[in-house]
mmCIF file of C-alpha atoms in Angstrom:
data_model
loop_
_atom_site.group_PDB
_atom_site.id
_atom_site.type_symbol
_atom_site.label_atom_id
_atom_site.label_comp_id
_atom_site.label_asym_id
_atom_site.label_seq_id
_atom_site.Cartn_x
_atom_site.Cartn_y
_atom_site.Cartn_z
ATOM 1 C CA UNK A 27 -72.336 -87.426 -34.396
ATOM 2 C CA UNK A 28 -70.749 -90.688 -33.316
ATOM 3 C CA UNK A 29 -67.455 -91.202 -31.532
ATOM 4 C CA UNK A 30 -66.250 -94.729 -32.305
ATOM 5 C CA UNK A 31 -62.693 -95.662 -31.433
ATOM 6 C CA UNK A 32 -61.232 -98.744 -33.100
ATOM 7 C CA UNK A 33 -57.882 -99.638 -34.628
ATOM 8 C CA UNK A 34 -56.507 -96.417 -33.115
ATOM 9 C CA UNK A 35 -58.769 -94.314 -35.339
ATOM 10 C CA UNK A 36 -61.772 -92.188 -34.443
ATOM 11 C CA UNK A 37 -64.904 -91.923 -36.567
ATOM 12 C CA UNK A 38 -66.776 -88.772 -35.640
ATOM 13 C CA UNK A 39 -69.062 -88.460 -38.659
ATOM 14 C CA UNK A 40 -72.809 -88.842 -38.929
ATOM 15 C CA UNK A 41 -74.541 -92.073 -38.031
ATOM 16 C CA UNK A 42 -74.895 -94.468 -40.968
ATOM 17 C CA UNK A 43 -78.172 -96.179 -41.788
ATOM 18 C CA UNK A 44 -79.925 -97.886 -44.712
ATOM 19 C CA UNK A 45 -82.807 -96.776 -46.911
ATOM 20 C CA UNK A 46 -84.278 -99.704 -48.858
ATOM 21 C CA UNK A 47 -86.682 -99.056 -51.743
ATOM 22 C CA UNK A 48 -86.998 -102.856 -52.130
ATOM 23 C CA UNK A 49 -86.014 -103.055 -55.803
ATOM 24 C CA UNK A 50 -87.620 -105.683 -58.009
ATOM 25 C CA UNK A 51 -84.911 -107.203 -60.202
ATOM 26 C CA UNK A 52 -85.255 -108.729 -63.654
ATOM 27 C CA UNK A 53 -84.964 -112.518 -63.473
ATOM 28 C CA UNK A 54 -86.198 -112.790 -59.890
ATOM 29 C CA UNK A 55 -89.625 -113.048 -58.291
ATOM 30 C CA UNK A 56 -91.344 -110.505 -56.083
ATOM 31 C CA UNK A 57 -90.909 -112.923 -53.219
ATOM 32 C CA UNK A 58 -87.168 -112.907 -53.801
ATOM 33 C CA UNK A 59 -87.130 -109.104 -53.674
ATOM 34 C CA UNK A 60 -88.788 -109.239 -50.259
ATOM 35 C CA UNK A 61 -86.448 -111.950 -49.007
ATOM 36 C CA UNK A 62 -83.487 -109.913 -50.225
ATOM 37 C CA UNK A 63 -84.690 -107.071 -48.028
ATOM 38 C CA UNK A 64 -84.430 -109.168 -44.886
ATOM 39 C CA UNK A 65 -81.049 -110.536 -45.944
ATOM 40 C CA UNK A 66 -79.767 -107.011 -46.507
ATOM 41 C CA UNK A 67 -81.115 -105.882 -43.134
ATOM 42 C CA UNK A 68 -79.287 -108.734 -41.424
ATOM 43 C CA UNK A 69 -76.095 -107.732 -43.203
ATOM 44 C CA UNK A 70 -76.542 -104.076 -42.246
ATOM 45 C CA UNK A 71 -77.074 -105.057 -38.624
ATOM 46 C CA UNK A 72 -73.865 -107.113 -38.597
ATOM 47 C CA UNK A 73 -71.955 -104.167 -40.100
ATOM 48 C CA UNK A 74 -73.131 -101.766 -37.396
ATOM 49 C CA UNK A 75 -75.601 -99.589 -39.307
ATOM 50 C CA UNK A 76 -77.963 -97.805 -36.938
ATOM 51 C CA UNK A 77 -81.345 -98.224 -38.610
ATOM 52 C CA UNK A 78 -83.052 -99.813 -41.608
ATOM 53 C CA UNK A 79 -85.805 -97.806 -43.262
ATOM 54 C CA UNK A 80 -88.276 -99.018 -45.873
ATOM 55 C CA UNK A 81 -90.016 -96.779 -48.385
ATOM 56 C CA UNK A 82 -93.634 -96.734 -49.587
ATOM 57 C CA UNK A 83 -94.379 -96.998 -53.313
ATOM 58 C CA UNK A 84 -97.554 -97.961 -55.172
ATOM 59 C CA UNK A 85 -98.158 -99.145 -58.738
ATOM 60 C CA UNK A 86 -94.384 -99.202 -59.170
ATOM 61 C CA UNK A 87 -92.873 -101.771 -61.509
ATOM 62 C CA UNK A 88 -89.475 -101.168 -59.929
ATOM 63 C CA UNK A 89 -90.215 -101.512 -56.217
ATOM 64 C CA UNK A 90 -91.968 -104.023 -53.943
ATOM 65 C CA UNK A 91 -92.377 -101.686 -50.958
ATOM 66 C CA UNK A 92 -96.143 -101.110 -51.065
ATOM 67 C CA UNK A 93 -97.084 -102.648 -47.681
ATOM 68 C CA UNK A 94 -94.433 -100.907 -45.609
ATOM 69 C CA UNK A 95 -95.620 -101.833 -42.129
ATOM 70 C CA UNK A 96 -96.045 -105.504 -43.100
ATOM 71 C CA UNK A 97 -92.521 -105.621 -44.506
ATOM 72 C CA UNK A 98 -91.170 -103.897 -41.408
ATOM 73 C CA UNK A 99 -92.484 -106.740 -39.285
ATOM 74 C CA UNK A 100 -90.758 -109.272 -41.534
ATOM 75 C CA UNK A 101 -87.466 -107.378 -41.236
ATOM 76 C CA UNK A 102 -87.745 -106.797 -37.494
ATOM 77 C CA UNK A 103 -88.449 -110.493 -36.900
ATOM 78 C CA UNK A 104 -85.299 -111.424 -38.809
ATOM 79 C CA UNK A 105 -83.030 -109.021 -36.904
ATOM 80 C CA UNK A 106 -82.389 -108.295 -33.254
ATOM 81 C CA UNK A 107 -80.738 -104.904 -32.656
ATOM 82 C CA UNK A 108 -80.998 -102.619 -35.699
ATOM 83 C CA UNK A 109 -83.839 -100.087 -35.627
ATOM 84 C CA UNK A 110 -86.494 -100.709 -38.282
ATOM 85 C CA UNK A 111 -88.587 -97.898 -39.678
ATOM 86 C CA UNK A 112 -90.732 -96.418 -42.397
ATOM 87 C CA UNK A 113 -88.978 -93.990 -44.667
ATOM 88 C CA UNK A 114 -91.717 -93.331 -44.878
ATOM 89 C CA UNK A 115 -95.451 -93.774 -44.531
ATOM 90 C CA UNK A 116 -97.182 -91.431 -46.986
ATOM 91 C CA UNK A 117 -99.786 -90.088 -44.594
ATOM 92 C CA UNK A 118 -102.360 -88.878 -47.175
ATOM 93 C CA UNK A 119 -102.816 -92.545 -48.187
ATOM 94 C CA UNK A 120 -103.776 -93.714 -44.709
ATOM 95 C CA UNK A 121 -106.164 -93.071 -41.849
ATOM 96 C CA UNK A 122 -104.004 -91.804 -38.954
ATOM 97 C CA UNK A 123 -105.764 -94.184 -36.562
ATOM 98 C CA UNK A 124 -104.767 -97.203 -38.654
ATOM 99 C CA UNK A 125 -101.160 -95.981 -38.854
ATOM 100 C CA UNK A 126 -101.081 -95.587 -35.076
ATOM 101 C CA UNK A 127 -102.499 -99.075 -34.576
ATOM 102 C CA UNK A 128 -100.100 -100.693 -37.057
ATOM 103 C CA UNK A 129 -97.034 -99.025 -35.615
ATOM 104 C CA UNK A 130 -98.286 -99.494 -32.080
ATOM 105 C CA UNK A 131 -98.463 -103.208 -32.869
ATOM 106 C CA UNK A 132 -94.915 -103.211 -34.276
ATOM 107 C CA UNK A 133 -93.567 -101.289 -31.276
ATOM 108 C CA UNK A 134 -95.315 -103.697 -28.908
ATOM 109 C CA UNK A 135 -93.730 -106.682 -30.665
ATOM 110 C CA UNK A 136 -90.268 -105.125 -31.101
ATOM 111 C CA UNK A 137 -90.000 -102.531 -28.297
ATOM 112 C CA UNK A 138 -87.448 -99.780 -28.687
ATOM 113 C CA UNK A 139 -86.650 -100.639 -32.325
ATOM 114 C CA UNK A 140 -89.444 -99.076 -34.423
ATOM 115 C CA UNK A 141 -89.310 -95.682 -36.196
ATOM 116 C CA UNK A 142 -92.198 -93.910 -37.921
ATOM 117 C CA UNK A 143 -91.239 -91.521 -40.705
ATOM 118 C CA UNK A 144 -94.120 -89.764 -42.453
ATOM 119 C CA UNK A 145 -94.369 -87.775 -45.666
ATOM 120 C CA UNK A 146 -97.033 -85.799 -47.487
ATOM 121 C CA UNK A 147 -96.698 -87.207 -51.014
ATOM 122 C CA UNK A 148 -98.616 -90.188 -52.395
ATOM 123 C CA UNK A 149 -95.628 -92.316 -53.356
ATOM 124 C CA UNK A 150 -97.516 -93.162 -56.517
ATOM 125 C CA UNK A 151 -98.352 -92.000 -60.026
ATOM 126 C CA UNK A 152 -101.482 -89.797 -60.416
ATOM 127 C CA UNK A 153 -103.781 -92.687 -61.332
ATOM 128 C CA UNK A 154 -102.717 -94.823 -58.376
ATOM 129 C CA UNK A 155 -102.787 -91.789 -56.085
ATOM 130 C CA UNK A 156 -106.455 -91.291 -56.966
ATOM 131 C CA UNK A 157 -107.228 -94.910 -56.102
ATOM 132 C CA UNK A 158 -105.453 -94.546 -52.773
ATOM 133 C CA UNK A 159 -107.467 -91.530 -51.683
ATOM 134 C CA UNK A 160 -110.094 -92.172 -49.095
ATOM 135 C CA UNK A 161 -113.571 -90.639 -49.178
ATOM 136 C CA UNK A 162 -114.163 -87.027 -48.269
ATOM 137 C CA UNK A 163 -112.139 -83.882 -48.799
ATOM 138 C CA UNK A 164 -108.354 -84.117 -48.524
ATOM 139 C CA UNK A 165 -107.138 -83.045 -45.106
ATOM 140 C CA UNK A 166 -104.155 -80.772 -44.465
ATOM 141 C CA UNK A 167 -100.994 -82.709 -43.679
ATOM 142 C CA UNK A 168 -100.542 -80.801 -40.419
ATOM 143 C CA UNK A 169 -103.977 -81.862 -39.198
ATOM 144 C CA UNK A 170 -103.320 -85.508 -40.051
ATOM 145 C CA UNK A 171 -99.950 -85.362 -38.324
ATOM 146 C CA UNK A 172 -101.530 -83.838 -35.218
ATOM 147 C CA UNK A 173 -104.146 -86.575 -35.101
ATOM 148 C CA UNK A 174 -101.498 -89.275 -35.539
ATOM 149 C CA UNK A 175 -99.344 -87.826 -32.764
ATOM 150 C CA UNK A 176 -102.319 -87.626 -30.427
ATOM 151 C CA UNK A 177 -103.033 -91.325 -30.789
ATOM 152 C CA UNK A 178 -99.665 -92.099 -29.200
ATOM 153 C CA UNK A 179 -100.574 -90.073 -26.101
ATOM 154 C CA UNK A 180 -101.975 -91.775 -23.044
ATOM 155 C CA UNK A 181 -105.220 -89.819 -23.115
ATOM 156 C CA UNK A 182 -107.886 -90.373 -25.761
ATOM 157 C CA UNK A 183 -107.258 -87.866 -28.570
ATOM 158 C CA UNK A 184 -110.940 -87.697 -29.458
ATOM 159 C CA UNK A 185 -114.202 -88.755 -27.886
ATOM 160 C CA UNK A 186 -114.218 -92.522 -27.528
ATOM 161 C CA UNK A 187 -111.286 -93.160 -29.895
ATOM 162 C CA UNK A 188 -108.056 -94.747 -28.712
ATOM 163 C CA UNK A 189 -105.263 -96.531 -30.595
ATOM 164 C CA UNK A 190 -104.884 -100.037 -29.168
ATOM 165 C CA UNK A 191 -102.026 -100.877 -29.487
ATOM 166 C CA UNK A 192 -100.465 -97.436 -29.790
ATOM 167 C CA UNK A 193 -101.619 -95.246 -26.918
ATOM 168 C CA UNK A 194 -98.852 -94.395 -24.476
ATOM 169 C CA UNK A 195 -95.985 -95.701 -26.597
ATOM 170 C CA UNK A 196 -92.838 -93.616 -26.999
ATOM 171 C CA UNK A 197 -92.596 -94.057 -30.757
ATOM 172 C CA UNK A 198 -90.043 -91.909 -32.631
ATOM 173 C CA UNK A 199 -91.710 -89.731 -35.272
ATOM 174 C CA UNK A 200 -89.788 -88.216 -38.211
ATOM 175 C CA UNK A 201 -90.832 -85.840 -40.990
ATOM 176 C CA UNK A 202 -89.685 -86.633 -44.535
ATOM 177 C CA UNK A 203 -89.407 -84.041 -47.273
ATOM 178 C CA UNK A 204 -87.443 -82.611 -50.152
ATOM 179 C CA UNK A 205 -87.749 -78.841 -49.804
ATOM 180 C CA UNK A 206 -86.933 -75.991 -47.396
ATOM 181 C CA UNK A 207 -90.669 -75.605 -46.723
ATOM 182 C CA UNK A 208 -90.984 -79.234 -45.611
ATOM 183 C CA UNK A 209 -87.832 -78.845 -43.527
ATOM 184 C CA UNK A 210 -89.162 -75.722 -41.794
ATOM 185 C CA UNK A 211 -92.444 -77.558 -41.121
ATOM 186 C CA UNK A 212 -90.502 -80.238 -39.222
ATOM 187 C CA UNK A 213 -88.340 -77.693 -37.409
ATOM 188 C CA UNK A 214 -91.284 -75.606 -36.229
ATOM 189 C CA UNK A 215 -92.795 -78.716 -34.659
ATOM 190 C CA UNK A 216 -89.576 -79.798 -32.987
ATOM 191 C CA UNK A 217 -89.333 -83.107 -34.877
ATOM 192 C CA UNK A 218 -86.401 -84.797 -36.632
ATOM 193 C CA UNK A 219 -86.232 -84.214 -40.381
ATOM 194 C CA UNK A 220 -85.066 -86.546 -43.168
ATOM 195 C CA UNK A 221 -84.251 -84.961 -46.534
ATOM 196 C CA UNK A 222 -84.951 -87.058 -49.656
ATOM 197 C CA UNK A 223 -81.464 -86.778 -51.099
ATOM 198 C CA UNK A 224 -81.892 -89.998 -53.065
ATOM 199 C CA UNK A 225 -84.318 -87.974 -55.207
ATOM 200 C CA UNK A 226 -82.854 -84.457 -55.063
ATOM 201 C CA UNK A 227 -79.230 -83.361 -54.839
ATOM 202 C CA UNK A 228 -79.842 -80.106 -52.980
ATOM 203 C CA UNK A 229 -79.946 -80.915 -49.274
ATOM 204 C CA UNK A 230 -77.954 -77.999 -47.853
ATOM 205 C CA UNK A 231 -80.672 -75.285 -48.131
ATOM 206 C CA UNK A 232 -83.304 -77.581 -46.637
ATOM 207 C CA UNK A 233 -81.150 -78.690 -43.724
ATOM 208 C CA UNK A 234 -80.259 -75.051 -43.054
ATOM 209 C CA UNK A 235 -83.952 -74.096 -43.118
ATOM 210 C CA UNK A 236 -84.714 -76.935 -40.719
ATOM 211 C CA UNK A 237 -82.100 -75.872 -38.212
ATOM 212 C CA UNK A 238 -83.139 -72.236 -38.452
ATOM 213 C CA UNK A 239 -86.815 -73.046 -37.874
ATOM 214 C CA UNK A 240 -86.259 -75.626 -35.151
ATOM 215 C CA UNK A 241 -88.045 -75.125 -31.850
ATOM 216 C CA UNK A 242 -87.358 -77.563 -29.000
ATOM 217 C CA UNK A 243 -90.209 -79.895 -28.159
ATOM 218 C CA UNK A 244 -91.003 -82.712 -25.788
ATOM 219 C CA UNK A 245 -89.939 -85.120 -28.551
ATOM 220 C CA UNK A 246 -86.647 -83.456 -29.464
ATOM 221 C CA UNK A 247 -84.555 -80.937 -27.548
ATOM 222 C CA UNK A 248 -82.169 -80.161 -30.406
ATOM 223 C CA UNK A 249 -82.440 -80.417 -34.208
ATOM 224 C CA UNK A 250 -81.682 -83.779 -35.767
ATOM 225 C CA UNK A 251 -81.143 -83.668 -39.532
ATOM 226 C CA UNK A 252 -80.933 -86.742 -41.725
ATOM 227 C CA UNK A 253 -80.510 -87.149 -45.470
ATOM 228 C CA UNK A 254 -80.698 -90.060 -47.858
ATOM 229 C CA UNK A 255 -78.097 -90.555 -50.566
ATOM 230 C CA UNK A 256 -77.510 -93.019 -53.407
ATOM 231 C CA UNK A 257 -74.277 -94.976 -53.093
ATOM 232 C CA UNK A 258 -72.820 -97.735 -55.230
ATOM 233 C CA UNK A 259 -69.556 -99.113 -53.929
ATOM 234 C CA UNK A 260 -67.327 -101.789 -55.395
ATOM 235 C CA UNK A 261 -63.733 -102.940 -55.124
ATOM 236 C CA UNK A 262 -62.808 -100.909 -58.204
ATOM 237 C CA UNK A 263 -64.094 -97.736 -59.830
ATOM 238 C CA UNK A 264 -64.737 -99.624 -63.071
ATOM 239 C CA UNK A 265 -66.884 -102.234 -61.339
ATOM 240 C CA UNK A 266 -68.894 -99.554 -59.516
ATOM 241 C CA UNK A 267 -69.538 -97.705 -62.783
ATOM 242 C CA UNK A 268 -70.697 -100.957 -64.372
ATOM 243 C CA UNK A 269 -73.051 -101.780 -61.495
ATOM 244 C CA UNK A 270 -74.463 -98.230 -61.629
ATOM 245 C CA UNK A 271 -75.771 -98.761 -65.172
ATOM 246 C CA UNK A 272 -78.714 -100.691 -63.715
ATOM 247 C CA UNK A 273 -79.999 -97.685 -61.779
ATOM 248 C CA UNK A 274 -79.325 -95.305 -64.662
ATOM 249 C CA UNK A 275 -81.439 -97.479 -66.933
ATOM 250 C CA UNK A 276 -84.226 -97.632 -64.341
ATOM 251 C CA UNK A 277 -84.335 -93.872 -63.853
ATOM 252 C CA UNK A 278 -84.226 -93.254 -67.608
ATOM 253 C CA UNK A 279 -87.161 -95.645 -68.017
ATOM 254 C CA UNK A 280 -89.173 -93.620 -65.486
ATOM 255 C CA UNK A 281 -88.311 -90.420 -67.377
ATOM 256 C CA UNK A 282 -89.596 -92.022 -70.578
ATOM 257 C CA UNK A 283 -92.788 -93.213 -68.833
ATOM 258 C CA UNK A 284 -91.656 -96.826 -69.263
ATOM 259 C CA UNK A 285 -90.832 -97.939 -65.704
ATOM 260 C CA UNK A 286 -89.222 -101.359 -65.451
ATOM 261 C CA UNK A 287 -87.727 -103.613 -62.782
ATOM 262 C CA UNK A 288 -84.010 -103.193 -62.104
ATOM 263 C CA UNK A 289 -82.081 -104.790 -64.965
ATOM 264 C CA UNK A 290 -78.696 -106.467 -64.917
ATOM 265 C CA UNK A 291 -75.824 -104.075 -65.701
ATOM 266 C CA UNK A 292 -75.514 -103.210 -69.385
ATOM 267 C CA UNK A 293 -73.974 -100.389 -71.353
ATOM 268 C CA UNK A 294 -76.253 -98.051 -73.278
ATOM 269 C CA UNK A 295 -76.348 -98.678 -76.998
ATOM 270 C CA UNK A 296 -78.880 -97.093 -79.328
ATOM 271 C CA UNK A 297 -81.263 -96.879 -76.351
ATOM 272 C CA UNK A 298 -79.090 -94.368 -74.504
ATOM 273 C CA UNK A 299 -80.204 -90.871 -73.492
ATOM 274 C CA UNK A 300 -79.945 -87.992 -75.932
ATOM 275 C CA UNK A 301 -78.319 -84.717 -74.856
ATOM 276 C CA UNK A 302 -81.471 -83.307 -73.246
ATOM 277 C CA UNK A 303 -82.274 -86.589 -71.508
ATOM 278 C CA UNK A 304 -78.710 -86.886 -70.243
ATOM 279 C CA UNK A 305 -78.956 -83.525 -68.516
ATOM 280 C CA UNK A 306 -82.325 -84.434 -66.989
ATOM 281 C CA UNK A 307 -81.003 -87.860 -65.998
ATOM 282 C CA UNK A 308 -78.142 -86.395 -63.984
ATOM 283 C CA UNK A 309 -80.645 -84.286 -62.032
ATOM 284 C CA UNK A 310 -83.025 -87.204 -61.553
ATOM 285 C CA UNK A 311 -80.267 -89.372 -60.077
ATOM 286 C CA UNK A 312 -80.262 -87.192 -56.949
ATOM 287 C CA UNK A 313 -77.309 -87.169 -54.588
ATOM 288 C CA UNK A 314 -75.247 -90.055 -55.931
ATOM 289 C CA UNK A 315 -71.763 -91.396 -55.296
ATOM 290 C CA UNK A 316 -70.175 -94.410 -56.927
ATOM 291 C CA UNK A 317 -66.688 -95.866 -56.811
ATOM 292 C CA UNK A 318 -64.199 -97.768 -54.695
ATOM 293 C CA UNK A 319 -63.284 -97.220 -51.040
ATOM 294 C CA UNK A 320 -61.352 -94.013 -51.705
ATOM 295 C CA UNK A 321 -64.064 -92.519 -53.922
ATOM 296 C CA UNK A 322 -66.774 -93.251 -51.376
ATOM 297 C CA UNK A 323 -64.710 -91.833 -48.539
ATOM 298 C CA UNK A 324 -64.035 -88.645 -50.513
ATOM 299 C CA UNK A 325 -67.539 -88.262 -51.931
ATOM 300 C CA UNK A 326 -69.359 -88.906 -48.684
ATOM 301 C CA UNK A 327 -66.878 -86.714 -46.855
ATOM 302 C CA UNK A 328 -67.646 -83.823 -49.214
ATOM 303 C CA UNK A 329 -71.394 -84.179 -48.645
ATOM 304 C CA UNK A 330 -70.895 -84.373 -44.895
ATOM 305 C CA UNK A 331 -68.770 -81.221 -44.968
ATOM 306 C CA UNK A 332 -71.314 -79.347 -47.098
ATOM 307 C CA UNK A 333 -74.544 -80.413 -45.379
ATOM 308 C CA UNK A 334 -73.445 -81.512 -41.865
ATOM 309 C CA UNK A 335 -76.156 -84.176 -41.481
ATOM 310 C CA UNK A 336 -76.521 -85.971 -38.191
ATOM 311 C CA UNK A 337 -77.277 -89.174 -40.057
ATOM 312 C CA UNK A 338 -76.941 -90.577 -43.581
ATOM 313 C CA UNK A 339 -79.442 -93.061 -45.017
ATOM 314 C CA UNK A 340 -77.648 -95.046 -47.724
ATOM 315 C CA UNK A 341 -79.740 -96.249 -50.675
ATOM 316 C CA UNK A 342 -78.070 -98.782 -52.961
ATOM 317 C CA UNK A 343 -79.772 -100.129 -56.089
ATOM 318 C CA UNK A 344 -77.757 -102.997 -57.549
ATOM 319 C CA UNK A 345 -79.193 -105.922 -59.497
ATOM 320 C CA UNK A 346 -77.181 -108.652 -57.767
ATOM 321 C CA UNK A 347 -77.868 -109.029 -54.041
ATOM 322 C CA UNK A 348 -74.325 -110.145 -53.245
ATOM 323 C CA UNK A 349 -72.879 -107.085 -54.979
ATOM 324 C CA UNK A 350 -75.427 -104.952 -53.143
ATOM 325 C CA UNK A 351 -74.340 -106.355 -49.794
ATOM 326 C CA UNK A 352 -70.716 -105.807 -50.786
ATOM 327 C CA UNK A 353 -71.495 -102.146 -51.497
ATOM 328 C CA UNK A 354 -72.699 -101.659 -47.924
ATOM 329 C CA UNK A 355 -69.601 -103.435 -46.649
ATOM 330 C CA UNK A 356 -67.453 -100.969 -48.583
ATOM 331 C CA UNK A 357 -69.362 -98.021 -47.101
ATOM 332 C CA UNK A 358 -68.684 -99.435 -43.647
ATOM 333 C CA UNK A 359 -65.038 -100.124 -44.447
ATOM 334 C CA UNK A 360 -64.594 -96.645 -45.902
ATOM 335 C CA UNK A 361 -66.277 -94.640 -43.151
ATOM 336 C CA UNK A 362 -67.213 -96.796 -40.207
ATOM 337 C CA UNK A 363 -64.756 -99.350 -38.848
ATOM 338 C CA UNK A 364 -66.062 -102.889 -38.988
ATOM 339 C CA UNK A 365 -66.501 -104.867 -35.800
ATOM 340 C CA UNK A 366 -66.999 -101.592 -33.983
ATOM 341 C CA UNK A 367 -68.475 -101.711 -30.474
ATOM 342 C CA UNK A 368 -71.910 -100.130 -30.024
ATOM 343 C CA UNK A 369 -71.740 -96.457 -30.925
ATOM 344 C CA UNK A 370 -71.295 -93.938 -28.145
ATOM 345 C CA UNK A 371 -73.333 -91.023 -29.379
ATOM 346 C CA UNK A 372 -73.427 -87.375 -28.410
ATOM 347 C CA UNK A 373 -76.326 -86.698 -30.786
ATOM 348 C CA UNK A 374 -79.838 -86.124 -29.422
ATOM 349 C CA UNK A 375 -81.479 -89.196 -27.987
ATOM 350 C CA UNK A 376 -83.921 -91.085 -30.183
ATOM 351 C CA UNK A 377 -87.047 -88.940 -30.576
ATOM 352 C CA UNK A 378 -90.002 -89.942 -28.515
#
């Protein structure tokens, strides 16, 4: 938790960070979506958010985050203090050696600012997932993770193979997941865990399983639990509800197997969900909070009380980039005083 004193108040909640899925918006180019990512990262840095994580998606009409490590370099070059990471690299899609080399390169260029979060899913639909698979039999996630970790050691992890850049770098490694089993996997290995709350609104059992299974390691002496969450903030509840229609339409399109870029806000008409779809839609929206300052403070406070995360990763999908930036400002105004000095933290040090 952080202890930040400003304006005679004390914020002692979880660290606040950003998860960016890099939404593609109707009426704008792919290049604009990528440029918006760097602009948002610069805004998050100025507001005092701790880190900026980018997702990995493939064959996705809604997101431009396919080349995660490339985009991380673009974001890191445009910022100076905020940590930049992958939230995450879907390890089954990649050779561990190439991941180590890519992230070793990023860490060498931007020392002390790069995070590597890894997950076991494909981040793609079944057809794209098949195209992403490399030759040979699929390998267990644990074996791939072990190989990846070894490449960051000083010694060669295998005969004649060394990650250059990569070997000997103290690069933070995080496990991403959305179930108690994934959480226990991270805990047993003594690594930080990030729960995919932007997809599933059921973090408490997984974070409890993580803490129960945690065993101290050289990387992490104590458990460090993170969770992502969807937040749409605005200066009024009505405006937030209006802005949220864009994400609701996107998620409904995915449910109907008709994925689309993020549309401008619009009320449902005859294209709205039926009763069964409405119930499924509410589940598919994951952990979501929308509203003004007071609503965000109350909603986030309730999640913090229930799940006790060490860090929140805020995902905000809004069509207009200025409104999206304003949403992050409202999160900061509601929970984290603006113009705060660097956080004094009593949480575990950054994993190594």
